[in-house]
PDB file of C-alpha atoms in Angstrom:
ATOM      1  CA  MET A   1     -61.055-132.232   2.220  1.00  0.00           C
ATOM      2  CA  SER A   2     -64.523-132.059   3.718  1.00  0.00           C
ATOM      3  CA  ASP A   3     -63.161-132.520   7.256  1.00  0.00           C
ATOM      4  CA  ASP A   4     -60.647-129.729   6.670  1.00  0.00           C
ATOM      5  CA  THR A   5     -63.423-127.464   5.407  1.00  0.00           C
ATOM      6  CA  ASP A   6     -65.631-128.289   8.394  1.00  0.00           C
ATOM      7  CA  ARG A   7     -62.802-127.604  10.843  1.00  0.00           C
ATOM      8  CA  HIS A   8     -62.002-124.330   9.113  1.00  0.00           C
ATOM      9  CA  ASN A   9     -65.657-123.241   9.159  1.00  0.00           C
ATOM     10  CA  MET A  10     -65.999-124.085  12.858  1.00  0.00           C
ATOM     11  CA  LYS A  11     -62.795-122.183  13.652  1.00  0.00           C
ATOM     12  CA  MET A  12     -63.975-119.134  11.722  1.00  0.00           C
ATOM     13  CA  ALA A  13     -67.417-119.270  13.360  1.00  0.00           C
ATOM     14  CA  LYS A  14     -65.796-119.215  16.808  1.00  0.00           C
ATOM     15  CA  LYS A  15     -63.520-116.374  15.758  1.00  0.00           C
ATOM     16  CA  LYS A  16     -66.477-114.386  14.416  1.00  0.00           C
ATOM     17  CA  ALA A  17     -68.463-114.910  17.625  1.00  0.00           C
ATOM     18  CA  ALA A  18     -65.520-113.713  19.722  1.00  0.00           C
ATOM     19  CA  ARG A  19     -64.993-110.740  17.428  1.00  0.00           C
ATOM     20  CA  ASP A  20     -68.689-109.803  17.492  1.00  0.00           C
ATOM     21  CA  LYS A  21     -68.641-109.944  21.294  1.00  0.00           C
ATOM     22  CA  ILE A  22     -65.687-107.540  21.414  1.00  0.00           C
ATOM     23  CA  MET A  23     -67.219-105.196  18.838  1.00  0.00           C
ATOM     24  CA  ALA A  24     -70.488-105.019  20.788  1.00  0.00           C
ATOM     25  CA  THR A  25     -68.605-103.310  23.628  1.00  0.00           C
ATOM     26  CA  LYS A  26     -67.245-100.546  21.350  1.00  0.00           C
ATOM     27  CA  THR A  27     -70.075 -98.015  21.343  1.00  0.00           C
ATOM     28  CA  GLU A  28     -68.428 -94.647  22.032  1.00  0.00           C
ATOM     29  CA  GLU A  29     -67.780 -92.021  19.362  1.00  0.00           C
ATOM     30  CA  LYS A  30     -65.464 -89.077  19.953  1.00  0.00           C
ATOM     31  CA  GLY A  31     -63.175 -86.715  18.145  1.00  0.00           C
ATOM     32  CA  LEU A  32     -59.674 -88.120  18.231  1.00  0.00           C
ATOM     33  CA  ILE A  33     -56.220 -86.613  18.542  1.00  0.00           C
ATOM     34  CA  ILE A  34     -54.216 -88.589  15.979  1.00  0.00           C
ATOM     35  CA  VAL A  35     -50.432 -88.471  15.646  1.00  0.00           C
ATOM     36  CA  HIS A  36     -48.418 -89.772  12.684  1.00  0.00           C
ATOM     37  CA  THR A  37     -44.698 -89.727  13.377  1.00  0.00           C
ATOM     38  CA  GLY A  38     -41.494 -91.676  12.737  1.00  0.00           C
ATOM     39  CA  LYS A  39     -38.730 -91.687  10.129  1.00  0.00           C
ATOM     40  CA  GLY A  40     -40.621 -93.783   7.585  1.00  0.00           C
ATOM     41  CA  LYS A  41     -42.634 -92.502   4.644  1.00  0.00           C
ATOM     42  CA  GLY A  42     -46.419 -92.263   4.871  1.00  0.00           C
ATOM     43  CA  LYS A  43     -47.213 -89.790   7.625  1.00  0.00           C
ATOM     44  CA  SER A  44     -48.806 -87.086   5.488  1.00  0.00           C
ATOM     45  CA  SER A  45     -49.961 -89.596   2.859  1.00  0.00           C
ATOM     46  CA  SER A  46     -52.017 -91.472   5.432  1.00  0.00           C
ATOM     47  CA  ALA A  47     -53.377 -88.257   6.909  1.00  0.00           C
ATOM     48  CA  PHE A  48     -54.514 -87.037   3.498  1.00  0.00           C
ATOM     49  CA  GLY A  49     -56.197 -90.392   2.989  1.00  0.00           C
ATOM     50  CA  MET A  50     -58.373 -89.574   6.016  1.00  0.00           C
ATOM     51  CA  ILE A  51     -59.041 -86.083   4.676  1.00  0.00           C
ATOM     52  CA  PHE A  52     -60.295 -87.596   1.411  1.00  0.00           C
ATOM     53  CA  ARG A  53     -62.481 -89.997   3.392  1.00  0.00           C
ATOM     54  CA  CYS A  54     -64.039 -87.004   5.137  1.00  0.00           C
ATOM     55  CA  ILE A  55     -64.629 -85.332   1.788  1.00  0.00           C
ATOM     56  CA  ALA A  56     -66.236 -88.527   0.466  1.00  0.00           C
ATOM     57  CA  HIS A  57     -68.553 -88.616   3.506  1.00  0.00           C
ATOM     58  CA  ASP A  58     -69.497 -84.961   2.932  1.00  0.00           C
ATOM     59  CA  MET A  59     -67.814 -83.982   6.210  1.00  0.00           C
ATOM     60  CA  PRO A  60     -66.276 -80.480   6.256  1.00  0.00           C
ATOM     61  CA  CYS A  61     -62.560 -80.572   7.014  1.00  0.00           C
ATOM     62  CA  ALA A  62     -59.423 -78.448   6.814  1.00  0.00           C
ATOM     63  CA  VAL A  63     -55.669 -78.665   6.260  1.00  0.00           C
ATOM     64  CA  VAL A  64     -52.932 -76.403   7.610  1.00  0.00           C
ATOM     65  CA  GLN A  65     -49.435 -77.071   6.269  1.00  0.00           C
ATOM     66  CA  PHE A  66     -46.765 -75.847   8.672  1.00  0.00           C
ATOM     67  CA  ILE A  67     -43.543 -76.469   6.750  1.00  0.00           C
ATOM     68  CA  LYS A  68     -44.192 -77.250   3.109  1.00  0.00           C
ATOM     69  CA  GLY A  69     -43.860 -74.201   0.911  1.00  0.00           C
ATOM     70  CA  GLY A  70     -45.364 -73.130  -2.357  1.00  0.00           C
ATOM     71  CA  MET A  71     -44.487 -76.149  -4.509  1.00  0.00           C
ATOM     72  CA  SER A  72     -47.395 -77.867  -6.209  1.00  0.00           C
ATOM     73  CA  THR A  73     -48.562 -81.141  -4.667  1.00  0.00           C
ATOM     74  CA  GLY A  74     -51.176 -83.554  -5.964  1.00  0.00           C
ATOM     75  CA  GLU A  75     -53.319 -83.452  -2.842  1.00  0.00           C
ATOM     76  CA  ARG A  76     -53.380 -79.661  -2.610  1.00  0.00           C
ATOM     77  CA  ASP A  77     -54.098 -79.201  -6.321  1.00  0.00           C
ATOM     78  CA  LEU A  78     -56.912 -81.762  -6.229  1.00  0.00           C
ATOM     79  CA  ILE A  79     -58.544 -80.305  -3.126  1.00  0.00           C
ATOM     80  CA  LEU A  80     -58.321 -76.694  -4.303  1.00  0.00           C
ATOM     81  CA  SER A  81     -59.612 -77.484  -7.785  1.00  0.00           C
ATOM     82  CA  HIS A  82     -62.421 -79.893  -6.879  1.00  0.00           C
ATOM     83  CA  PHE A  83     -63.181 -79.888  -3.149  1.00  0.00           C
ATOM     84  CA  ALA A  84     -62.512 -76.377  -1.864  1.00  0.00           C
ATOM     85  CA  ASP A  85     -66.121 -76.180  -0.677  1.00  0.00           C
ATOM     86  CA  LYS A  86     -65.541 -79.197   1.595  1.00  0.00           C
ATOM     87  CA  CYS A  87     -61.942 -78.674   2.682  1.00  0.00           C
ATOM     88  CA  ALA A  88     -60.220 -75.404   3.578  1.00  0.00           C
ATOM     89  CA  PHE A  89     -56.552 -75.631   2.606  1.00  0.00           C
ATOM     90  CA  HIS A  90     -53.886 -73.326   4.050  1.00  0.00           C
ATOM     91  CA  THR A  91     -50.204 -73.638   3.142  1.00  0.00           C
ATOM     92  CA  MET A  92     -48.604 -71.454   5.786  1.00  0.00           C
ATOM     93  CA  GLY A  93     -44.970 -72.583   5.725  1.00  0.00           C
ATOM     94  CA  GLU A  94     -42.245 -71.422   3.379  1.00  0.00           C
ATOM     95  CA  GLY A  95     -40.139 -74.572   3.291  1.00  0.00           C
ATOM     96  CA  PHE A  96     -37.835 -76.386   5.658  1.00  0.00           C
ATOM     97  CA  THR A  97     -35.710 -74.251   7.953  1.00  0.00           C
ATOM     98  CA  TRP A  98     -32.462 -75.256   6.214  1.00  0.00           C
ATOM     99  CA  GLU A  99     -33.940 -73.856   2.997  1.00  0.00           C
ATOM    100  CA  THR A 100     -35.294 -70.581   4.381  1.00  0.00           C
ATOM    101  CA  GLN A 101     -32.254 -69.966   6.647  1.00  0.00           C
ATOM    102  CA  ASP A 102     -34.277 -67.391   8.563  1.00  0.00           C
ATOM    103  CA  LYS A 103     -35.209 -68.669  12.016  1.00  0.00           C
ATOM    104  CA  SER A 104     -37.192 -65.621  13.096  1.00  0.00           C
ATOM    105  CA  ARG A 105     -39.267 -65.780   9.907  1.00  0.00           C
ATOM    106  CA  ASP A 106     -39.803 -69.537  10.398  1.00  0.00           C
ATOM    107  CA  ILE A 107     -41.048 -68.934  13.939  1.00  0.00           C
ATOM    108  CA  GLU A 108     -43.345 -66.157  12.749  1.00  0.00           C
ATOM    109  CA  MET A 109     -44.847 -68.379  10.043  1.00  0.00           C
ATOM    110  CA  ALA A 110     -45.242 -71.338  12.417  1.00  0.00           C
ATOM    111  CA  GLN A 111     -47.041 -69.148  14.945  1.00  0.00           C
ATOM    112  CA  ALA A 112     -49.327 -67.799  12.217  1.00  0.00           C
ATOM    113  CA  ALA A 113     -50.100 -71.355  11.110  1.00  0.00           C
ATOM    114  CA  TRP A 114     -50.923 -72.368  14.684  1.00  0.00           C
ATOM    115  CA  ALA A 115     -53.226 -69.343  15.047  1.00  0.00           C
ATOM    116  CA  ARG A 116     -55.060 -70.380  11.863  1.00  0.00           C
ATOM    117  CA  ALA A 117     -55.204 -73.990  13.056  1.00  0.00           C
ATOM    118  CA  LYS A 118     -56.854 -72.947  16.309  1.00  0.00           C
ATOM    119  CA  GLU A 119     -59.546 -71.041  14.406  1.00  0.00           C
ATOM    120  CA  LEU A 120     -60.294 -74.075  12.223  1.00  0.00           C
ATOM    121  CA  ILE A 121     -60.278 -76.574  15.090  1.00  0.00           C
ATOM    122  CA  ALA A 122     -62.519 -74.389  17.252  1.00  0.00           C
ATOM    123  CA  ASP A 123     -65.174 -74.347  14.530  1.00  0.00           C
ATOM    124  CA  PRO A 124     -67.329 -77.423  15.275  1.00  0.00           C
ATOM    125  CA  ALA A 125     -68.411 -77.558  11.635  1.00  0.00           C
ATOM    126  CA  ASN A 126     -64.970 -78.954  10.771  1.00  0.00           C
ATOM    127  CA  ARG A 127     -65.023 -82.673  11.513  1.00  0.00           C
ATOM    128  CA  MET A 128     -61.295 -83.143  10.874  1.00  0.00           C
ATOM    129  CA  VAL A 129     -58.351 -80.753  10.826  1.00  0.00           C
ATOM    130  CA  LEU A 130     -54.962 -81.911   9.554  1.00  0.00           C
ATOM    131  CA  LEU A 131     -51.929 -80.089  10.943  1.00  0.00           C
ATOM    132  CA  ASP A 132     -49.358 -81.255   8.428  1.00  0.00           C
ATOM    133  CA  GLU A 133     -45.734 -81.246   9.690  1.00  0.00           C
ATOM    134  CA  ILE A 134     -46.614 -79.454  12.925  1.00  0.00           C
ATOM    135  CA  ASN A 135     -44.423 -81.945  14.805  1.00  0.00           C
ATOM    136  CA  ILE A 136     -41.371 -80.479  13.075  1.00  0.00           C
ATOM    137  CA  ALA A 137     -42.361 -76.972  14.170  1.00  0.00           C
ATOM    138  CA  MET A 138     -42.720 -78.259  17.736  1.00  0.00           C
ATOM    139  CA  ARG A 139     -39.432 -80.164  17.518  1.00  0.00           C
ATOM    140  CA  TYR A 140     -37.593 -76.891  16.831  1.00  0.00           C
ATOM    141  CA  ASP A 141     -39.660 -75.127  19.542  1.00  0.00           C
ATOM    142  CA  TYR A 142     -41.203 -72.757  17.023  1.00  0.00           C
ATOM    143  CA  ILE A 143     -44.467 -73.778  18.702  1.00  0.00           C
ATOM    144  CA  ASP A 144     -44.608 -74.899  22.320  1.00  0.00           C
ATOM    145  CA  VAL A 145     -45.855 -78.487  22.606  1.00  0.00           C
ATOM    146  CA  GLU A 146     -47.349 -77.892  26.052  1.00  0.00           C
ATOM    147  CA  GLU A 147     -49.382 -75.012  24.653  1.00  0.00           C
ATOM    148  CA  VAL A 148     -50.703 -77.234  21.856  1.00  0.00           C
ATOM    149  CA  VAL A 149     -51.655 -80.054  24.224  1.00  0.00           C
ATOM    150  CA  THR A 150     -53.275 -77.698  26.745  1.00  0.00           C
ATOM    151  CA  TRP A 151     -55.191 -75.814  24.061  1.00  0.00           C
ATOM    152  CA  LEU A 152     -56.521 -78.998  22.441  1.00  0.00           C
ATOM    153  CA  ALA A 153     -57.690 -80.301  25.816  1.00  0.00           C
ATOM    154  CA  ALA A 154     -59.548 -77.075  26.542  1.00  0.00           C
ATOM    155  CA  HIS A 155     -60.900 -76.052  23.134  1.00  0.00           C
ATOM    156  CA  LYS A 156     -61.165 -78.954  20.693  1.00  0.00           C
ATOM    157  CA  PRO A 157     -64.858 -79.684  20.073  1.00  0.00           C
ATOM    158  CA  PRO A 158     -65.855 -83.172  21.260  1.00  0.00           C
ATOM    159  CA  MET A 159     -66.470 -84.601  17.777  1.00  0.00           C
ATOM    160  CA  THR A 160     -63.581 -82.980  15.902  1.00  0.00           C
ATOM    161  CA  HIS A 161     -60.629 -85.135  14.851  1.00  0.00           C
ATOM    162  CA  VAL A 162     -57.216 -83.453  14.808  1.00  0.00           C
ATOM    163  CA  VAL A 163     -54.347 -85.124  12.941  1.00  0.00           C
ATOM    164  CA  LEU A 164     -50.777 -84.001  13.646  1.00  0.00           C
ATOM    165  CA  THR A 165     -47.988 -85.236  11.385  1.00  0.00           C
ATOM    166  CA  GLY A 166     -44.213 -85.044  11.229  1.00  0.00           C
ATOM    167  CA  ARG A 167     -41.131 -86.731  12.589  1.00  0.00           C
ATOM    168  CA  ASN A 168     -40.058 -86.603  16.224  1.00  0.00           C
ATOM    169  CA  ALA A 169     -43.417 -86.060  17.902  1.00  0.00           C
ATOM    170  CA  LYS A 170     -42.748 -84.911  21.437  1.00  0.00           C
ATOM    171  CA  GLU A 171     -43.739 -87.045  24.403  1.00  0.00           C
ATOM    172  CA  PRO A 172     -46.426 -84.710  25.850  1.00  0.00           C
ATOM    173  CA  LEU A 173     -48.278 -84.888  22.520  1.00  0.00           C
ATOM    174  CA  ILE A 174     -47.932 -88.669  22.328  1.00  0.00           C
ATOM    175  CA  GLU A 175     -49.316 -88.979  25.862  1.00  0.00           C
ATOM    176  CA  ALA A 176     -52.271 -86.714  25.065  1.00  0.00           C
ATOM    177  CA  ALA A 177     -53.141 -88.440  21.778  1.00  0.00           C
ATOM    178  CA  ASP A 178     -55.809 -91.102  21.299  1.00  0.00           C
ATOM    179  CA  LEU A 179     -54.102 -92.736  18.324  1.00  0.00           C
ATOM    180  CA  VAL A 180     -50.369 -92.719  17.594  1.00  0.00           C
ATOM    181  CA  THR A 181     -48.683 -94.411  14.645  1.00  0.00           C
ATOM    182  CA  GLU A 182     -44.926 -94.466  14.158  1.00  0.00           C
ATOM    183  CA  MET A 183     -43.837 -95.032  10.576  1.00  0.00           C
ATOM    184  CA  GLU A 184     -40.709 -97.208  10.634  1.00  0.00           C
ATOM    185  CA  LEU A 185     -38.095 -96.734   7.933  1.00  0.00           C
ATOM    186  CA  ILE A 186     -36.912-100.067   6.559  1.00  0.00           C
ATOM    187  CA  LYS A 187     -35.893 -99.116   3.028  1.00  0.00           C
ATOM    188  CA  HIS A 188     -36.133 -95.904   0.991  1.00  0.00           C
ATOM    189  CA  PRO A 189     -35.156 -95.215  -2.634  1.00  0.00           C
ATOM    190  CA  PHE A 190     -33.651 -91.844  -1.680  1.00  0.00           C
ATOM    191  CA  ARG A 191     -30.701 -93.742  -0.225  1.00  0.00           C
ATOM    192  CA  SER A 192     -30.099 -95.260  -3.658  1.00  0.00           C
ATOM    193  CA  GLY A 193     -30.071 -91.901  -5.390  1.00  0.00           C
ATOM    194  CA  VAL A 194     -33.727 -91.815  -6.444  1.00  0.00           C
ATOM    195  CA  LYS A 195     -35.281 -88.358  -6.136  1.00  0.00           C
ATOM    196  CA  ALA A 196     -38.792 -87.537  -4.892  1.00  0.00           C
ATOM    197  CA  GLN A 197     -41.337 -88.375  -7.566  1.00  0.00           C
ATOM    198  CA  ALA A 198     -44.837 -87.192  -8.455  1.00  0.00           C
ATOM    199  CA  GLY A 199     -47.518 -89.578  -7.284  1.00  0.00           C
ATOM    200  CA  VAL A 200     -45.267 -91.031  -4.579  1.00  0.00           C
ATOM    201  CA  GLU A 201     -43.973 -88.097  -2.553  1.00  0.00           C
ATOM    202  CA  PHE A 202     -46.055 -85.186  -3.834  1.00  0.00           C
TER     203      PHE A 202
END
């Protein structure tokens, strides 16, 4: 048992030394372009986790929701009731396009959301701006992906993080991003007839 413990300790010591050597080379800080995409659940959930981290660190931040309409969600209710001084929250969408059934109105609302997003991102006081479901608006060409990428490259302050969520992120955005995560769908209760539930989906 003692030999096993000694071997384990030596192995972990070597691993720690190698890890410390790698970490010593990581000295840069910068505002990131972060993309959460894919068919699996967790894109917005993960993004809101980062927003709450910013709030906890007393870092001003903002959220613009591009698709989700007026229904109550836990994250929006919590932020508006307790953290509105730290996080500006703008629900600009009116629901998914198959619900609104008004393409011109959807485009108008998406463009208005993008205009608001640009104002929030351009303000260097905001350390993180979440553009929730913007990838869907770009997928339907309600917002031009090339415009988004070009604008972020030219106007995003150096220390501001921008998080863009939604399925089917377009390739120009993926190429421009610093961090891209694709949520893979393996199993979902919706397929078994289970509806969206408070605390899990909203």
